[in-house]
Tab-separated table of C-alpha atoms and ligand atoms in Angstrom:
chain	number	residue	atom	x	y	z
A	1	MET	CA	116.284	-0.057	27.195
A	2	THR	CA	114.536	0.686	30.474
A	3	VAL	CA	110.838	1.255	30.021
A	4	THR	CA	109.086	2.870	32.928
A	5	VAL	CA	105.864	3.687	31.094
A	6	PRO	CA	103.200	1.996	33.193
A	7	ASP	CA	100.697	2.200	30.321
A	8	LEU	CA	102.389	-0.804	28.697
A	9	ILE	CA	100.743	-2.866	31.421
A	10	GLY	CA	97.520	-4.329	30.066
A	11	ARG	CA	98.690	-3.967	26.436
A	12	SER	CA	99.428	-6.761	23.994
A	13	ILE	CA	103.090	-7.739	23.643
A	14	ASP	CA	102.822	-6.319	20.081
A	15	ALA	CA	103.102	-2.874	21.726
A	16	LEU	CA	106.466	-3.631	23.323
A	17	PRO	CA	109.798	-2.244	22.227
A	18	THR	CA	112.171	-4.899	20.911
A	19	PRO	CA	114.310	-6.647	21.882
A	20	SER	CA	112.509	-7.271	25.197
A	21	VAL	CA	112.548	-10.162	27.617
A	22	LEU	CA	109.218	-11.873	28.255
A	23	ILE	CA	108.451	-14.077	31.245
A	24	ASP	CA	105.362	-16.202	30.818
A	25	LEU	CA	103.656	-16.093	34.213
A	26	ALA	CA	101.678	-19.320	33.951
A	27	THR	CA	104.847	-21.228	33.071
A	28	LEU	CA	106.804	-19.483	35.821
A	29	ARG	CA	104.226	-20.400	38.442
A	30	ARG	CA	104.335	-24.010	37.214
A	31	THR	CA	108.139	-24.350	37.327
A	32	ILE	CA	108.204	-22.824	40.807
A	33	ALA	CA	105.523	-25.228	42.048
A	34	GLN	CA	107.146	-28.262	40.391
A	35	MET	CA	110.550	-27.689	41.984
A	36	ALA	CA	108.984	-26.892	45.360
A	37	ASP	CA	107.070	-30.202	45.153
A	38	ALA	CA	110.201	-32.103	44.130
A	39	ALA	CA	112.190	-30.703	47.081
A	40	ARG	CA	109.363	-31.518	49.488
A	41	GLY	CA	109.221	-35.030	48.021
A	42	PHE	CA	112.954	-35.514	48.660
A	43	GLY	CA	112.582	-34.077	52.179
A	44	VAL	CA	115.062	-31.247	51.560
A	45	ALA	CA	114.831	-27.488	51.951
A	46	LEU	CA	114.798	-25.475	48.717
A	47	ARG	CA	117.028	-22.411	48.389
A	48	PRO	CA	116.880	-21.415	44.697
A	49	HIS	CA	119.811	-19.605	43.122
A	50	TRP	CA	118.495	-16.103	42.466
A	51	LYS	CA	120.992	-15.223	39.727
A	52	THR	CA	118.666	-16.721	37.134
A	53	SER	CA	115.998	-14.045	37.655
A	54	LYS	CA	117.467	-11.254	39.813
A	55	CYS	CA	113.823	-10.183	40.169
A	56	ALA	CA	112.446	-9.588	43.663
A	57	GLU	CA	109.041	-10.669	42.368
A	58	VAL	CA	110.361	-14.081	41.294
A	59	GLY	CA	112.158	-14.539	44.624
A	60	ARG	CA	108.924	-13.766	46.466
A	61	LEU	CA	107.017	-16.318	44.386
A	62	GLN	CA	109.700	-18.915	45.197
A	63	LEU	CA	109.487	-18.162	48.932
A	64	GLY	CA	105.691	-18.203	48.699
A	65	ALA	CA	105.913	-21.751	47.319
A	66	GLY	CA	107.989	-22.856	50.304
A	67	ALA	CA	111.638	-21.977	49.575
A	68	VAL	CA	113.518	-21.324	52.834
A	69	GLY	CA	115.660	-18.578	51.359
A	70	LEU	CA	117.646	-17.671	48.259
A	71	THR	CA	121.195	-18.183	46.983
A	72	ALA	CA	123.339	-15.434	45.469
A	73	ALA	CA	126.665	-15.263	43.628
A	74	THR	CA	127.684	-11.603	43.556
A	75	ALA	CA	127.985	-8.817	46.089
A	76	ALA	CA	125.474	-6.811	44.045
A	77	GLU	CA	122.953	-9.649	44.298
A	78	VAL	CA	123.415	-9.909	48.070
A	79	GLU	CA	123.003	-6.153	48.507
A	80	ALA	CA	119.907	-6.144	46.260
A	81	LEU	CA	118.289	-9.058	48.079
A	82	VAL	CA	118.820	-7.532	51.510
A	83	GLU	CA	117.630	-4.123	50.276
A	84	ALA	CA	114.473	-5.771	48.891
A	85	GLY	CA	113.756	-7.263	52.303
A	86	PHE	CA	114.833	-10.889	51.825
A	87	GLU	CA	115.824	-12.259	55.207
A	88	ASP	CA	117.734	-15.464	54.508
A	89	VAL	CA	120.486	-15.449	51.887
A	90	PHE	CA	123.270	-17.921	51.136
A	91	TRP	CA	126.144	-16.175	49.358
A	92	ALA	CA	127.753	-19.098	47.553
A	93	TYR	CA	130.952	-17.372	46.502
A	94	PRO	CA	134.347	-16.951	48.184
A	95	PRO	CA	134.379	-13.642	50.145
A	96	VAL	CA	137.672	-12.482	48.692
A	97	GLY	CA	138.526	-8.756	48.654
A	98	ALA	CA	137.582	-5.930	50.986
A	99	HIS	CA	134.435	-5.099	48.984
A	100	ARG	CA	133.009	-8.602	49.525
A	101	ILE	CA	133.872	-8.571	53.224
A	102	GLY	CA	132.188	-5.162	53.514
A	103	THR	CA	129.051	-6.483	51.813
A	104	ALA	CA	129.009	-9.593	53.992
A	105	LEU	CA	129.188	-7.585	57.216
A	106	ARG	CA	126.669	-4.950	56.096
A	107	ALA	CA	124.230	-7.612	54.912
A	108	ALA	CA	124.657	-9.708	58.064
A	109	ARG	CA	123.536	-6.778	60.191
A	110	ARG	CA	120.193	-6.705	58.349
A	111	ALA	CA	119.468	-10.336	57.441
A	112	ARG	CA	120.656	-13.888	57.890
A	113	VAL	CA	123.565	-14.221	55.475
A	114	ILE	CA	125.543	-17.454	55.204
A	115	ILE	CA	128.882	-17.153	53.403
A	116	GLY	CA	130.285	-19.940	51.233
A	117	LEU	CA	134.052	-20.319	51.127
A	118	ASP	CA	136.687	-22.889	50.299
A	119	SER	CA	139.940	-21.889	52.013
A	120	LEU	CA	141.502	-20.603	55.188
A	121	ALA	CA	143.046	-17.826	53.104
A	122	SER	CA	139.554	-16.498	52.301
A	123	ALA	CA	138.224	-17.216	55.809
A	124	GLU	CA	140.934	-15.429	57.795
A	125	PRO	CA	140.242	-11.814	56.699
A	126	LEU	CA	136.492	-12.454	57.021
A	127	SER	CA	136.995	-13.833	60.517
A	128	ALA	CA	139.115	-10.846	61.542
A	129	ALA	CA	136.566	-8.355	60.200
A	130	ALA	CA	133.585	-10.148	61.765
A	131	ALA	CA	135.337	-10.464	65.138
A	132	ALA	CA	136.313	-6.784	65.068
A	133	ASP	CA	132.662	-5.921	64.389
A	134	GLY	CA	131.391	-8.247	67.115
A	135	ILE	CA	129.399	-10.272	64.568
A	136	ASP	CA	129.127	-14.048	64.303
A	137	LEU	CA	128.975	-14.926	60.602
A	138	GLU	CA	127.671	-18.303	59.473
A	139	VAL	CA	129.903	-19.976	56.900
A	140	ARG	CA	129.614	-23.067	54.724
A	141	LEU	CA	132.606	-24.952	53.428
A	142	GLU	CA	132.493	-25.653	49.695
A	143	VAL	CA	133.526	-29.122	48.537
A	144	ASP	CA	134.389	-29.852	44.903
A	145	SER	CA	132.261	-32.827	43.863
A	146	GLY	CA	133.637	-33.011	40.321
A	147	LEU	CA	133.103	-29.654	38.608
A	148	GLY	CA	136.741	-28.690	39.154
A	149	ARG	CA	135.990	-25.059	39.981
A	150	THR	CA	136.017	-23.768	43.565
A	151	GLY	CA	135.736	-26.107	46.569
A	152	VAL	CA	138.160	-28.090	48.703
A	153	ARG	CA	138.919	-31.685	47.766
A	154	ALA	CA	136.813	-34.023	49.872
A	155	GLU	CA	139.934	-35.454	51.538
A	156	ASP	CA	141.032	-31.980	52.658
A	157	ALA	CA	137.639	-30.902	54.023
A	158	LEU	CA	138.100	-32.091	57.608
A	159	ALA	CA	141.411	-30.296	58.125
A	160	VAL	CA	139.987	-27.024	56.766
A	161	ALA	CA	136.702	-27.384	58.670
A	162	ARG	CA	138.483	-27.965	62.005
A	163	ARG	CA	140.405	-24.707	61.622
A	164	LEU	CA	137.319	-22.842	60.356
A	165	ALA	CA	135.268	-23.938	63.341
A	166	ARG	CA	137.819	-22.385	65.716
A	167	MET	CA	138.038	-19.000	64.003
A	168	PRO	CA	136.615	-16.051	65.922
A	169	GLY	CA	133.647	-14.350	64.296
A	170	LEU	CA	132.758	-17.416	62.186
A	171	VAL	CA	130.288	-20.228	62.842
A	172	LEU	CA	130.542	-23.311	60.638
A	173	GLU	CA	126.977	-23.923	59.424
A	174	GLY	CA	127.452	-26.645	56.843
A	175	VAL	CA	128.984	-27.901	53.637
A	176	PHE	CA	127.919	-27.327	50.053
A	177	THR	CA	128.713	-28.227	46.486
A	178	HIS	CA	127.633	-27.124	42.999
A	179	GLU	CA	127.369	-30.288	40.899
A	180	GLY	CA	127.485	-28.260	37.665
A	181	HIS	CA	129.435	-31.041	35.921
A	182	VAL	CA	126.159	-32.978	35.686
A	183	GLN	CA	124.995	-30.519	33.015
A	184	GLY	CA	128.223	-31.066	31.082
A	185	LEU	CA	127.311	-34.742	30.626
A	186	GLY	CA	124.725	-33.736	28.038
A	187	ALA	CA	121.661	-35.751	27.029
A	188	ASP	CA	122.351	-38.910	29.044
A	189	PRO	CA	119.756	-39.229	31.806
A	190	GLU	CA	121.242	-42.369	33.389
A	191	ARG	CA	124.720	-40.939	33.595
A	192	ARG	CA	123.310	-37.674	34.972
A	193	THR	CA	121.536	-39.586	37.733
A	194	GLU	CA	124.708	-41.546	38.513
A	195	VAL	CA	126.956	-38.481	38.666
A	196	GLY	CA	124.394	-36.326	40.511
A	197	THR	CA	123.899	-39.079	43.079
A	198	ALA	CA	127.671	-39.477	43.492
A	199	ALA	CA	127.985	-35.728	44.154
A	200	GLY	CA	125.311	-35.907	46.857
A	201	GLN	CA	126.931	-38.992	48.397
A	202	LEU	CA	130.370	-37.404	48.472
A	203	LEU	CA	129.017	-34.353	50.272
A	204	VAL	CA	127.132	-36.470	52.819
A	205	GLU	CA	130.307	-38.503	53.471
A	206	VAL	CA	132.223	-35.275	54.090
A	207	ALA	CA	129.509	-34.025	56.474
A	208	GLU	CA	129.607	-37.341	58.361
A	209	ALA	CA	133.391	-37.240	58.673
A	210	LEU	CA	133.146	-33.719	60.124
A	211	ARG	CA	130.446	-34.800	62.572
A	212	ALA	CA	132.474	-37.844	63.611
A	213	ASP	CA	135.199	-35.359	64.542
A	214	GLY	CA	132.786	-33.488	66.809
A	215	LEU	CA	131.870	-30.632	64.468
A	216	GLU	CA	128.297	-29.545	64.006
A	217	VAL	CA	127.175	-29.615	60.365
A	218	PRO	CA	123.502	-28.680	60.131
A	219	SER	CA	123.432	-28.051	56.350
A	220	VAL	CA	124.447	-30.360	53.526
A	221	SER	CA	123.568	-28.359	50.414
A	222	VAL	CA	123.717	-29.412	46.756
A	223	GLY	CA	122.656	-27.291	43.831
A	224	SER	CA	122.041	-27.394	40.090
A	225	THR	CA	119.166	-27.820	37.672
A	226	ALA	CA	120.677	-30.791	35.816
A	227	GLY	CA	121.301	-32.570	39.148
A	228	ALA	CA	118.073	-31.435	40.815
A	229	ARG	CA	116.404	-34.848	40.494
A	230	SER	CA	119.395	-36.860	41.731
A	231	ALA	CA	121.759	-35.082	44.160
A	232	PRO	CA	119.054	-33.933	46.647
A	233	ARG	CA	117.573	-37.461	46.755
A	234	VAL	CA	120.619	-38.789	48.587
A	235	PRO	CA	119.782	-39.428	52.264
A	236	GLY	CA	121.636	-36.912	54.417
A	237	VAL	CA	121.392	-34.029	51.920
A	238	THR	CA	119.381	-31.263	53.591
A	239	GLU	CA	119.069	-28.551	50.906
A	240	ALA	CA	118.840	-28.044	47.130
A	241	ARG	CA	119.818	-24.858	45.269
A	242	PRO	CA	118.756	-25.134	41.626
A	243	GLY	CA	118.564	-21.832	39.760
A	244	THR	CA	118.009	-22.182	36.013
A	245	TYR	CA	114.862	-24.328	36.396
A	246	VAL	CA	112.810	-21.251	37.226
A	247	TYR	CA	112.950	-19.913	33.654
A	248	GLY	CA	114.413	-22.932	31.833
A	249	ASP	CA	116.531	-22.359	28.723
A	250	GLU	CA	117.561	-23.989	25.463
A	251	ASN	CA	120.640	-25.642	26.958
A	252	GLN	CA	118.497	-27.433	29.553
A	253	VAL	CA	116.036	-28.376	26.787
A	254	ALA	CA	118.915	-29.673	24.624
A	255	ILE	CA	120.001	-32.144	27.315
A	256	GLY	CA	116.479	-33.047	28.377
A	257	THR	CA	116.471	-31.649	31.928
A	258	VAL	CA	113.731	-29.095	31.217
A	259	ASP	CA	110.650	-29.692	29.092
A	260	PRO	CA	110.246	-27.079	26.325
A	261	ALA	CA	106.790	-26.328	27.774
A	262	ASP	CA	108.471	-25.362	31.060
A	263	THR	CA	110.589	-22.539	29.661
A	264	ALA	CA	109.155	-19.233	30.858
A	265	MET	CA	111.739	-16.883	29.340
A	266	SER	CA	111.942	-15.665	25.742
A	267	VAL	CA	113.229	-12.652	23.876
A	268	LEU	CA	110.756	-10.751	21.729
A	269	SER	CA	112.408	-9.477	18.561
A	270	ARG	CA	111.441	-7.841	15.249
A	271	VAL	CA	112.652	-8.669	11.756
A	272	ILE	CA	114.619	-5.607	10.643
A	273	SER	CA	115.873	-6.653	7.194
A	274	THR	CA	115.181	-9.341	4.590
A	275	GLN	CA	117.667	-8.034	2.021
A	276	ARG	CA	119.760	-11.169	2.278
A	277	GLY	CA	116.810	-13.566	1.935
A	278	GLU	CA	118.511	-16.178	4.112
A	279	PRO	CA	119.585	-15.245	6.734
A	280	MET	CA	116.966	-12.676	7.720
A	281	LEU	CA	118.123	-10.064	10.201
A	282	VAL	CA	116.382	-9.463	13.531
A	283	ASP	CA	117.006	-6.891	16.264
A	284	ALA	CA	118.208	-9.422	18.864
A	285	GLY	CA	121.970	-9.811	18.593
A	286	ILE	CA	124.548	-10.786	21.178
A	287	LYS	CA	123.725	-7.827	23.440
A	288	ALA	CA	120.155	-9.097	23.711
A	289	MET	CA	120.837	-12.854	23.730
A	290	SER	CA	124.273	-12.976	25.485
A	291	SER	CA	127.082	-14.926	23.905
A	292	ASP	CA	126.611	-17.987	26.126
A	293	GLY	CA	127.432	-21.087	24.077
A	294	SER	CA	124.917	-23.620	22.805
A	295	MET	CA	124.797	-27.218	24.034
A	296	HIS	CA	123.494	-28.111	20.567
A	297	GLY	CA	127.117	-27.622	19.530
A	298	ASP	CA	126.195	-25.584	16.443
A	299	GLY	CA	127.137	-22.123	17.708
A	300	ARG	CA	123.584	-20.759	17.703
A	301	ILE	CA	122.783	-17.832	20.016
A	302	GLY	CA	119.060	-18.569	20.307
A	303	THR	CA	116.234	-20.832	19.187
A	304	VAL	CA	113.007	-19.462	17.741
A	305	VAL	CA	109.943	-20.663	19.624
A	306	SER	CA	107.253	-18.806	17.681
A	307	ASP	CA	105.532	-20.367	14.646
A	308	SER	CA	108.092	-19.418	11.992
A	309	GLY	CA	110.714	-21.703	13.589
A	310	GLY	CA	114.424	-21.310	12.909
A	311	VAL	CA	117.489	-20.442	14.931
A	312	LEU	CA	119.617	-17.362	15.495
A	313	ALA	CA	122.607	-18.989	13.840
A	314	THR	CA	124.898	-16.178	14.910
A	315	GLY	CA	124.843	-12.559	15.975
A	316	HIS	CA	126.575	-9.225	15.885
A	317	GLU	CA	126.057	-6.816	18.757
A	318	GLU	CA	122.572	-5.628	17.720
A	319	HIS	CA	121.882	-7.990	14.789
A	320	GLY	CA	120.725	-11.588	14.924
A	321	PHE	CA	121.094	-13.818	11.845
A	322	LEU	CA	117.901	-15.867	11.537
A	323	ARG	CA	118.155	-19.109	9.577
A	324	GLY	CA	115.704	-21.904	8.904
A	325	SER	CA	112.576	-19.833	9.508
A	326	SER	CA	109.504	-19.693	7.248
A	327	PRO	CA	109.354	-16.401	5.262
A	328	LEU	CA	108.831	-13.272	7.361
A	329	GLN	CA	108.349	-9.583	6.578
A	330	VAL	CA	110.199	-6.600	7.964
A	331	GLY	CA	108.469	-5.700	11.238
A	332	ASP	CA	107.246	-9.236	11.991
A	333	MET	CA	107.844	-10.414	15.536
A	334	ILE	CA	109.435	-13.619	16.717
A	335	ARG	CA	110.149	-15.051	20.149
A	336	ILE	CA	113.511	-16.617	20.862
A	337	ARG	CA	114.565	-18.977	23.653
A	338	PRO	CA	118.043	-18.121	25.008
A	339	ASN	CA	120.811	-20.687	25.375
A	340	HIS	CA	121.328	-19.749	29.026
A	341	ALA	CA	118.740	-17.959	31.140
A	342	CYS	CA	121.120	-16.596	33.805
A	343	GLY	CA	123.447	-15.010	31.249
A	344	LEU	CA	120.493	-13.448	29.449
A	345	THR	CA	119.093	-11.911	32.637
A	346	ASN	CA	122.290	-10.026	33.275
A	347	MET	CA	122.099	-8.344	29.842
A	348	HIS	CA	118.770	-6.593	30.543
A	349	SER	CA	117.326	-3.986	32.902
A	350	GLN	CA	113.821	-5.401	33.169
A	351	VAL	CA	111.528	-8.208	32.087
A	352	PHE	CA	107.899	-8.100	31.020
A	353	ALA	CA	105.664	-10.560	32.860
A	354	VAL	CA	103.012	-11.727	30.378
A	355	GLU	CA	99.839	-13.747	30.538
A	356	ASP	CA	98.097	-14.869	27.318
A	357	GLY	CA	100.140	-12.398	25.265
A	358	VAL	CA	99.262	-9.440	27.512
A	359	VAL	CA	101.765	-7.544	29.672
A	360	VAL	CA	100.705	-7.844	33.312
A	361	ASP	CA	103.776	-6.417	35.020
A	362	ILE	CA	107.244	-4.987	34.472
A	363	TRP	CA	109.909	-6.349	36.809
A	364	PRO	CA	113.264	-4.622	37.236
A	365	ILE	CA	116.366	-6.808	37.123
A	366	LEU	CA	118.271	-5.969	40.289
A	367	GLY	CA	121.894	-6.319	41.334
A	368	ARG	CA	123.448	-6.551	37.878
A	369	HIS	CA	126.699	-4.831	38.816
B	401	PLP	C1	127.096	-22.316	43.605
B	401	PLP	C2	125.934	-22.563	42.714
B	401	PLP	N1	124.829	-23.147	43.223
B	401	PLP	C3	123.728	-23.386	42.454
B	401	PLP	C4	123.700	-23.052	41.114
B	401	PLP	C5	122.461	-23.334	40.293
B	401	PLP	O1	122.724	-24.179	39.221
B	401	PLP	P1	121.787	-24.214	37.914
B	401	PLP	O2	121.920	-22.899	37.261
B	401	PLP	O3	122.280	-25.362	37.134
B	401	PLP	O4	120.399	-24.435	38.389
B	401	PLP	C6	124.834	-22.448	40.544
B	401	PLP	C7	124.845	-22.081	39.119
B	401	PLP	O5	125.811	-21.762	38.502
B	401	PLP	C8	125.969	-22.200	41.357
B	401	PLP	O6	127.083	-21.616	40.864
């Protein structure tokens, strides 16, 4: 539900419709400052992934704390960022399809937009379109450091980079990786450090091989929340792109990469039925929580963070099944931490920024589609 009524600002969260997404401002400011400090400490630039918030206000706070720019995944995010006046965007997604090429060229006329790609097949149409438009587009070559998703194999990077660097309309600006496999290791801090460090090292080795061949490689960019304390520490890495850290979520809490006190995002929900006793029913189901899986491995869709405790053990579209909570009455409110902040953001049209239980602002979620 989109609420545009400005008179909710200044009211207690008790006045809000449910389900609604709350962002605790004090926590948000702290997570932004902590990651900015960490990046400064490692001597790398910070370019947070914006898909976690999709809020211009959050992006501005991140830039205000020293981020050099933002990262985006979708065409809608790139368009929204440029429209909102952001001037330095890394689009970390292969520019495949005419719609993405169109967005890249439009955005590049208004802002600095670097395009991430992993093949000559995706680079060639982009190159042709940029050259025809008389634009020089900066591109970064993605290297797979172990996630097994997009990205060239390290041993193939030089051959692809050489051809990329000669394509009209494109300027090779760097290499990047998303070390998302670090999160998949679960609650094992030593192993996370090892694997995050290895991802950073692999990327630096690739950058050095390209430079030894005469190519210029200004940026060596890693990015994830689970690897944010290891991959960017590697000498030679120049940039970090964590996203989830800004709100935190239950999956990061489950593996120990985010402190529960550093989770800014929750879903406010009301108990709607106690007919079953256990479970009680609340108005946050899958359409409010997303169906992102739980790293607790128990299938829950959310974790209650208000005093009653409990978990949303499962959900239907508009119904959440609350188990393990102390007794509640119909109409009582609970707050629930989502499994995955980025997935949750994309389910909603706005978030309520709150301070001490009072709504201080309403932020639209941009670029959802
Ligand atoms: C390319 C890329 N970079 C950075 C990130 C940020 O990672 P995280 O959400 O773990 O902070 C993601 C997240 O999926 C990503 O896909």
